[in-house]
Amino acid sequence: DAKTTQPTSMDCAEGRAANLPCNHSTISGNEYVYWYRQIHSQGPQYIIHGLKNNETNEMASLIITEDRKSSTLILPHATLRDTAVYYCIVRVAHYGGSQGNLIFGKGTKLSVKP
Amino acid sequence: GAGVSQSPSNKVTEKGKDVELRCDPISGHTALYWYRQSLGQGLEFLIYFQGNSAPDKSGLPSDRFSAERTGGSVSTLTIQRTQQEDSAVYLCASSPGTGRQPQHFGDGTRLSIL
């Protein structure tokens, strides 16, 4: 089972920031937080990952709370093309075997509206 | 840029036939995963290859499923004597290696068994 809890759906106005929350209260010290998204009929797309520090790349920012029990993915200026299902996943930095496979939950369906 | 490439993108076949699905990972990526995604469901891990190590086959649902990876690059997933419950999207992902490296997915093969 997935180790994360996310809201089922969210709406965001085009051009505004989209803030997607994720709870991972049972996260272990060696587990990373990964975010992926899946647009209809496409494979999952990697967005960002982090351990304990906040991270930023060209797609998004990841804010992880100090106790690491929750995180927020921020899309700073959402566009219609950001409409997708967003998945928050926790996983160890693995060194072989199926422990490295990703376990996707239900995710959050983000709808960006004009 | 050259991402993970999967072929065919769609495959329709009759029950009982064998099918072969192909995955071309990102050049230089040593780790390769196969997953399948049934309609409205999460990803189900199937098999994992890492370099020259023996593959982790723990996710294969039956002995009708097999996979190989030749020369550490291209991988093929073979399903023998297909059944209707095999209908799903089969996704391939690759990553630079183990540790915390994220996986990058192809767009999958949509398999329909009539």
Short mmCIF file of C-alpha atoms in Angstrom, two decimals:
data_model
loop_
_atom_site.label_atom_id
_atom_site.label_comp_id
_atom_site.label_asym_id
_atom_site.label_seq_id
_atom_site.Cartn_x
_atom_site.Cartn_y
_atom_site.Cartn_z
CA ASP A 1 0.00 0.00 0.00
CA ALA A 2 1.02 3.59 -0.61
CA LYS A 3 2.53 5.33 2.41
CA THR A 4 1.13 8.72 1.47
CA THR A 5 -2.20 10.52 1.71
CA GLN A 6 -3.26 13.12 -0.83
CA PRO A 7 -6.51 14.96 -1.52
CA THR A 8 -8.52 13.33 -4.28
CA SER A 9 -8.86 16.47 -6.37
CA MET A 10 -8.00 20.16 -6.51
CA ASP A 11 -8.77 23.09 -8.77
CA CYS A 12 -6.44 25.94 -9.62
CA ALA A 13 -6.87 29.06 -11.72
CA GLU A 14 -4.54 29.43 -14.68
CA GLY A 15 -1.55 31.60 -13.83
CA ARG A 16 -1.90 31.09 -10.10
CA ALA A 17 0.29 28.90 -7.92
CA ALA A 18 -0.89 25.34 -7.38
CA ASN A 19 -0.03 23.94 -3.95
CA LEU A 20 -0.47 20.20 -3.69
CA PRO A 21 -0.19 18.71 -0.18
CA CYS A 22 0.94 15.24 0.80
CA ASN A 23 0.98 13.53 4.18
CA HIS A 24 3.61 10.87 4.87
CA SER A 25 3.53 10.64 8.64
CA THR A 26 5.22 7.20 8.77
CA ILE A 27 8.19 8.19 6.61
CA SER A 28 11.52 6.67 7.63
CA GLY A 29 14.77 8.55 7.92
CA ASN A 30 16.20 7.03 4.74
CA GLU A 31 13.11 7.54 2.58
CA TYR A 32 12.94 10.20 -0.08
CA VAL A 33 9.80 12.02 -1.23
CA TYR A 34 9.22 11.83 -4.99
CA TRP A 35 6.60 13.61 -7.06
CA TYR A 36 5.36 12.41 -10.42
CA ARG A 37 2.43 13.41 -12.57
CA GLN A 38 0.48 11.58 -15.21
CA ILE A 39 -1.34 13.28 -18.01
CA HIS A 40 -4.05 11.24 -19.71
CA SER A 41 -2.68 8.56 -22.04
CA GLN A 42 0.93 9.32 -21.15
CA GLY A 43 3.42 7.64 -18.85
CA PRO A 44 4.20 9.14 -15.43
CA GLN A 45 6.49 12.16 -15.62
CA TYR A 46 9.12 12.75 -12.94
CA ILE A 47 8.85 16.20 -11.34
CA ILE A 48 11.12 16.50 -8.31
CA HIS A 49 12.36 14.67 -5.23
CA GLY A 50 13.91 15.50 -1.87
CA LEU A 51 15.01 14.12 1.47
CA LYS A 52 14.69 16.91 4.02
CA ASN A 53 15.73 20.17 2.40
CA ASN A 54 13.46 22.19 0.16
CA GLU A 55 14.16 21.63 -3.51
CA THR A 56 13.48 23.66 -6.65
CA ASN A 57 13.89 22.89 -10.33
CA GLU A 58 12.54 24.23 -13.59
CA MET A 59 9.20 22.52 -13.07
CA ALA A 60 8.33 22.97 -9.42
CA SER A 61 9.35 23.49 -5.82
CA LEU A 62 9.15 20.92 -3.06
CA ILE A 63 8.66 22.05 0.52
CA ILE A 64 9.21 19.37 3.19
CA THR A 65 8.25 20.10 6.79
CA GLU A 66 10.96 19.95 9.42
CA ASP A 67 9.54 16.74 10.90
CA ARG A 68 9.28 15.31 7.34
CA LYS A 69 5.74 14.11 7.97
CA SER A 70 4.30 16.17 5.15
CA SER A 71 5.29 18.03 2.03
CA THR A 72 3.88 20.41 -0.56
CA LEU A 73 4.53 20.50 -4.27
CA ILE A 74 4.29 24.00 -5.69
CA LEU A 75 3.71 24.77 -9.35
CA PRO A 76 4.41 28.51 -9.32
CA HIS A 77 2.36 29.56 -12.35
CA ALA A 78 -0.05 26.81 -13.34
CA THR A 79 -1.03 26.43 -16.98
CA LEU A 80 -3.78 24.39 -18.62
CA ARG A 81 -1.12 21.83 -19.57
CA ASP A 82 -0.48 21.17 -15.89
CA THR A 83 -3.87 19.46 -15.60
CA ALA A 84 -2.93 15.92 -14.53
CA VAL A 85 -2.93 13.44 -11.68
CA TYR A 86 -0.09 14.20 -9.26
CA TYR A 87 1.47 11.42 -7.23
CA CYS A 88 3.48 11.78 -4.03
CA ILE A 89 5.63 8.70 -3.33
CA VAL A 90 8.06 7.83 -0.57
CA ARG A 91 10.85 5.40 -1.31
CA VAL A 92 14.20 4.39 0.09
CA ALA A 93 17.40 5.14 -1.76
CA HIS A 94 17.59 1.51 -2.83
CA TYR A 95 20.49 -0.60 -3.89
CA GLY A 96 18.84 -3.37 -5.80
CA GLY A 97 15.70 -5.40 -6.10
CA SER A 98 12.05 -4.55 -6.00
CA GLN A 99 12.50 -2.27 -2.99
CA GLY A 100 13.32 0.31 -5.60
CA ASN A 101 10.03 0.05 -7.42
CA LEU A 102 7.62 2.94 -7.09
CA ILE A 103 4.29 2.43 -5.34
CA PHE A 104 1.72 4.85 -6.70
CA GLY A 105 -1.38 5.67 -4.68
CA LYS A 106 -4.51 7.38 -6.04
CA GLY A 107 -2.86 10.79 -6.34
CA THR A 108 -4.47 14.22 -6.64
CA LYS A 109 -6.34 15.12 -9.80
CA LEU A 110 -5.39 18.77 -10.45
CA SER A 111 -7.65 20.69 -12.79
CA VAL A 112 -6.28 24.02 -14.00
CA LYS A 113 -9.09 26.24 -15.18
CA PRO A 114 -8.92 29.31 -17.44
CA GLY B 1 15.88 14.66 -26.14
CA ALA B 2 15.85 10.88 -26.18
CA GLY B 3 13.53 9.64 -23.48
CA VAL B 4 12.33 6.10 -22.83
CA SER B 5 10.80 4.70 -25.99
CA GLN B 6 8.24 1.90 -26.05
CA SER B 7 6.76 0.03 -28.95
CA PRO B 8 4.19 -0.63 -30.13
CA SER B 9 2.12 2.15 -28.59
CA ASN B 10 -1.02 0.07 -29.03
CA LYS B 11 -1.48 -3.67 -29.50
CA VAL B 12 -4.73 -5.53 -30.04
CA THR B 13 -4.57 -9.31 -30.16
CA GLU B 14 -6.74 -12.35 -29.72
CA LYS B 15 -6.85 -14.36 -26.53
CA GLY B 16 -4.27 -17.14 -26.58
CA LYS B 17 -1.77 -15.34 -28.79
CA ASP B 18 1.74 -14.39 -27.67
CA VAL B 19 2.80 -10.73 -27.58
CA GLU B 20 6.16 -9.04 -27.32
CA LEU B 21 6.58 -5.51 -26.00
CA ARG B 22 9.75 -3.50 -26.44
CA CYS B 23 11.45 -0.85 -24.32
CA ASP B 24 14.40 1.33 -25.29
CA PRO B 25 15.70 2.98 -22.12
CA ILE B 26 17.51 6.29 -21.92
CA SER B 27 21.09 5.83 -23.10
CA GLY B 28 23.44 5.06 -20.23
CA HIS B 29 20.70 4.11 -17.78
CA THR B 30 21.62 0.86 -16.09
CA ALA B 31 18.35 0.25 -14.22
CA LEU B 32 15.18 -0.75 -16.05
CA TYR B 33 11.72 -1.49 -14.64
CA TRP B 34 8.53 -2.89 -16.13
CA TYR B 35 5.16 -1.99 -14.60
CA ARG B 36 1.59 -2.43 -15.70
CA GLN B 37 -1.35 -0.14 -15.10
CA SER B 38 -4.88 -1.43 -15.35
CA LEU B 39 -7.73 1.00 -16.03
CA GLY B 40 -8.12 3.40 -13.10
CA GLN B 41 -5.54 1.53 -11.02
CA GLY B 42 -2.08 2.29 -9.71
CA LEU B 43 1.14 0.88 -11.10
CA GLU B 44 1.92 -2.78 -10.51
CA PHE B 45 5.62 -3.68 -10.45
CA LEU B 46 6.56 -6.56 -12.74
CA ILE B 47 10.32 -6.92 -13.12
CA TYR B 48 13.59 -5.02 -12.55
CA PHE B 49 16.95 -5.18 -14.31
CA GLN B 50 20.14 -3.60 -12.96
CA GLY B 51 23.29 -3.85 -15.01
CA ASN B 52 24.53 -7.42 -15.33
CA SER B 53 22.83 -8.61 -12.13
CA ALA B 54 20.14 -11.26 -12.15
CA PRO B 55 16.76 -9.59 -12.68
CA ASP B 56 14.24 -9.25 -9.87
CA LYS B 57 11.21 -11.12 -11.21
CA SER B 58 9.20 -11.01 -8.02
CA GLY B 59 6.35 -9.00 -9.56
CA LEU B 60 5.60 -11.20 -12.56
CA PRO B 61 2.01 -12.43 -12.11
CA SER B 62 2.43 -15.83 -13.75
CA ASP B 63 4.89 -17.98 -15.69
CA ARG B 64 3.27 -16.72 -18.92
CA PHE B 65 5.20 -13.50 -18.37
CA SER B 66 8.92 -13.22 -19.07
CA ALA B 67 11.36 -10.46 -19.87
CA GLU B 68 14.90 -10.11 -21.05
CA ARG B 69 17.35 -7.32 -21.47
CA THR B 70 19.98 -7.77 -24.14
CA GLY B 71 23.34 -6.04 -23.91
CA GLY B 72 22.22 -4.03 -20.93
CA SER B 73 20.03 -1.81 -23.08
CA VAL B 74 16.84 -2.81 -24.92
CA SER B 75 14.34 -4.92 -23.02
CA THR B 76 11.45 -7.05 -24.23
CA LEU B 77 8.49 -8.21 -22.17
CA THR B 78 6.82 -11.33 -23.52
CA ILE B 79 3.36 -12.55 -22.59
CA GLN B 80 2.50 -16.05 -23.76
CA ARG B 81 -1.02 -17.38 -24.27
CA THR B 82 -2.58 -14.02 -23.48
CA GLN B 83 -5.71 -13.79 -21.37
CA GLN B 84 -8.28 -11.00 -21.19
CA GLU B 85 -7.05 -10.01 -17.73
CA ASP B 86 -3.70 -9.17 -19.30
CA SER B 87 -5.30 -6.11 -20.91
CA ALA B 88 -3.55 -3.06 -19.45
CA VAL B 89 -0.99 -0.38 -20.19
CA TYR B 90 2.53 -1.76 -19.84
CA LEU B 91 5.02 0.88 -18.76
CA CYS B 92 8.78 0.81 -18.85
CA ALA B 93 11.01 3.07 -16.76
CA SER B 94 14.76 3.54 -16.57
CA SER B 95 17.11 5.30 -14.19
CA PRO B 96 20.84 6.03 -14.10
CA GLY B 97 21.32 3.44 -11.37
CA THR B 98 20.35 2.72 -7.84
CA GLY B 99 20.38 5.01 -4.85
CA ARG B 100 18.03 7.94 -5.00
CA GLN B 101 17.99 8.39 -8.77
CA PRO B 102 14.47 8.96 -10.13
CA GLN B 103 12.91 6.71 -12.73
CA HIS B 104 11.87 8.09 -16.10
CA PHE B 105 8.93 6.48 -17.86
CA GLY B 106 7.96 5.81 -21.43
CA ASP B 107 4.39 6.37 -22.61
CA GLY B 108 3.61 2.69 -22.44
CA THR B 109 2.06 0.04 -24.64
CA ARG B 110 -1.73 -0.22 -24.42
CA LEU B 111 -2.49 -3.95 -24.73
CA SER B 112 -6.02 -5.08 -25.49
CA ILE B 113 -6.90 -8.77 -25.51
CA LEU B 114 -10.06 -9.64 -27.40
#
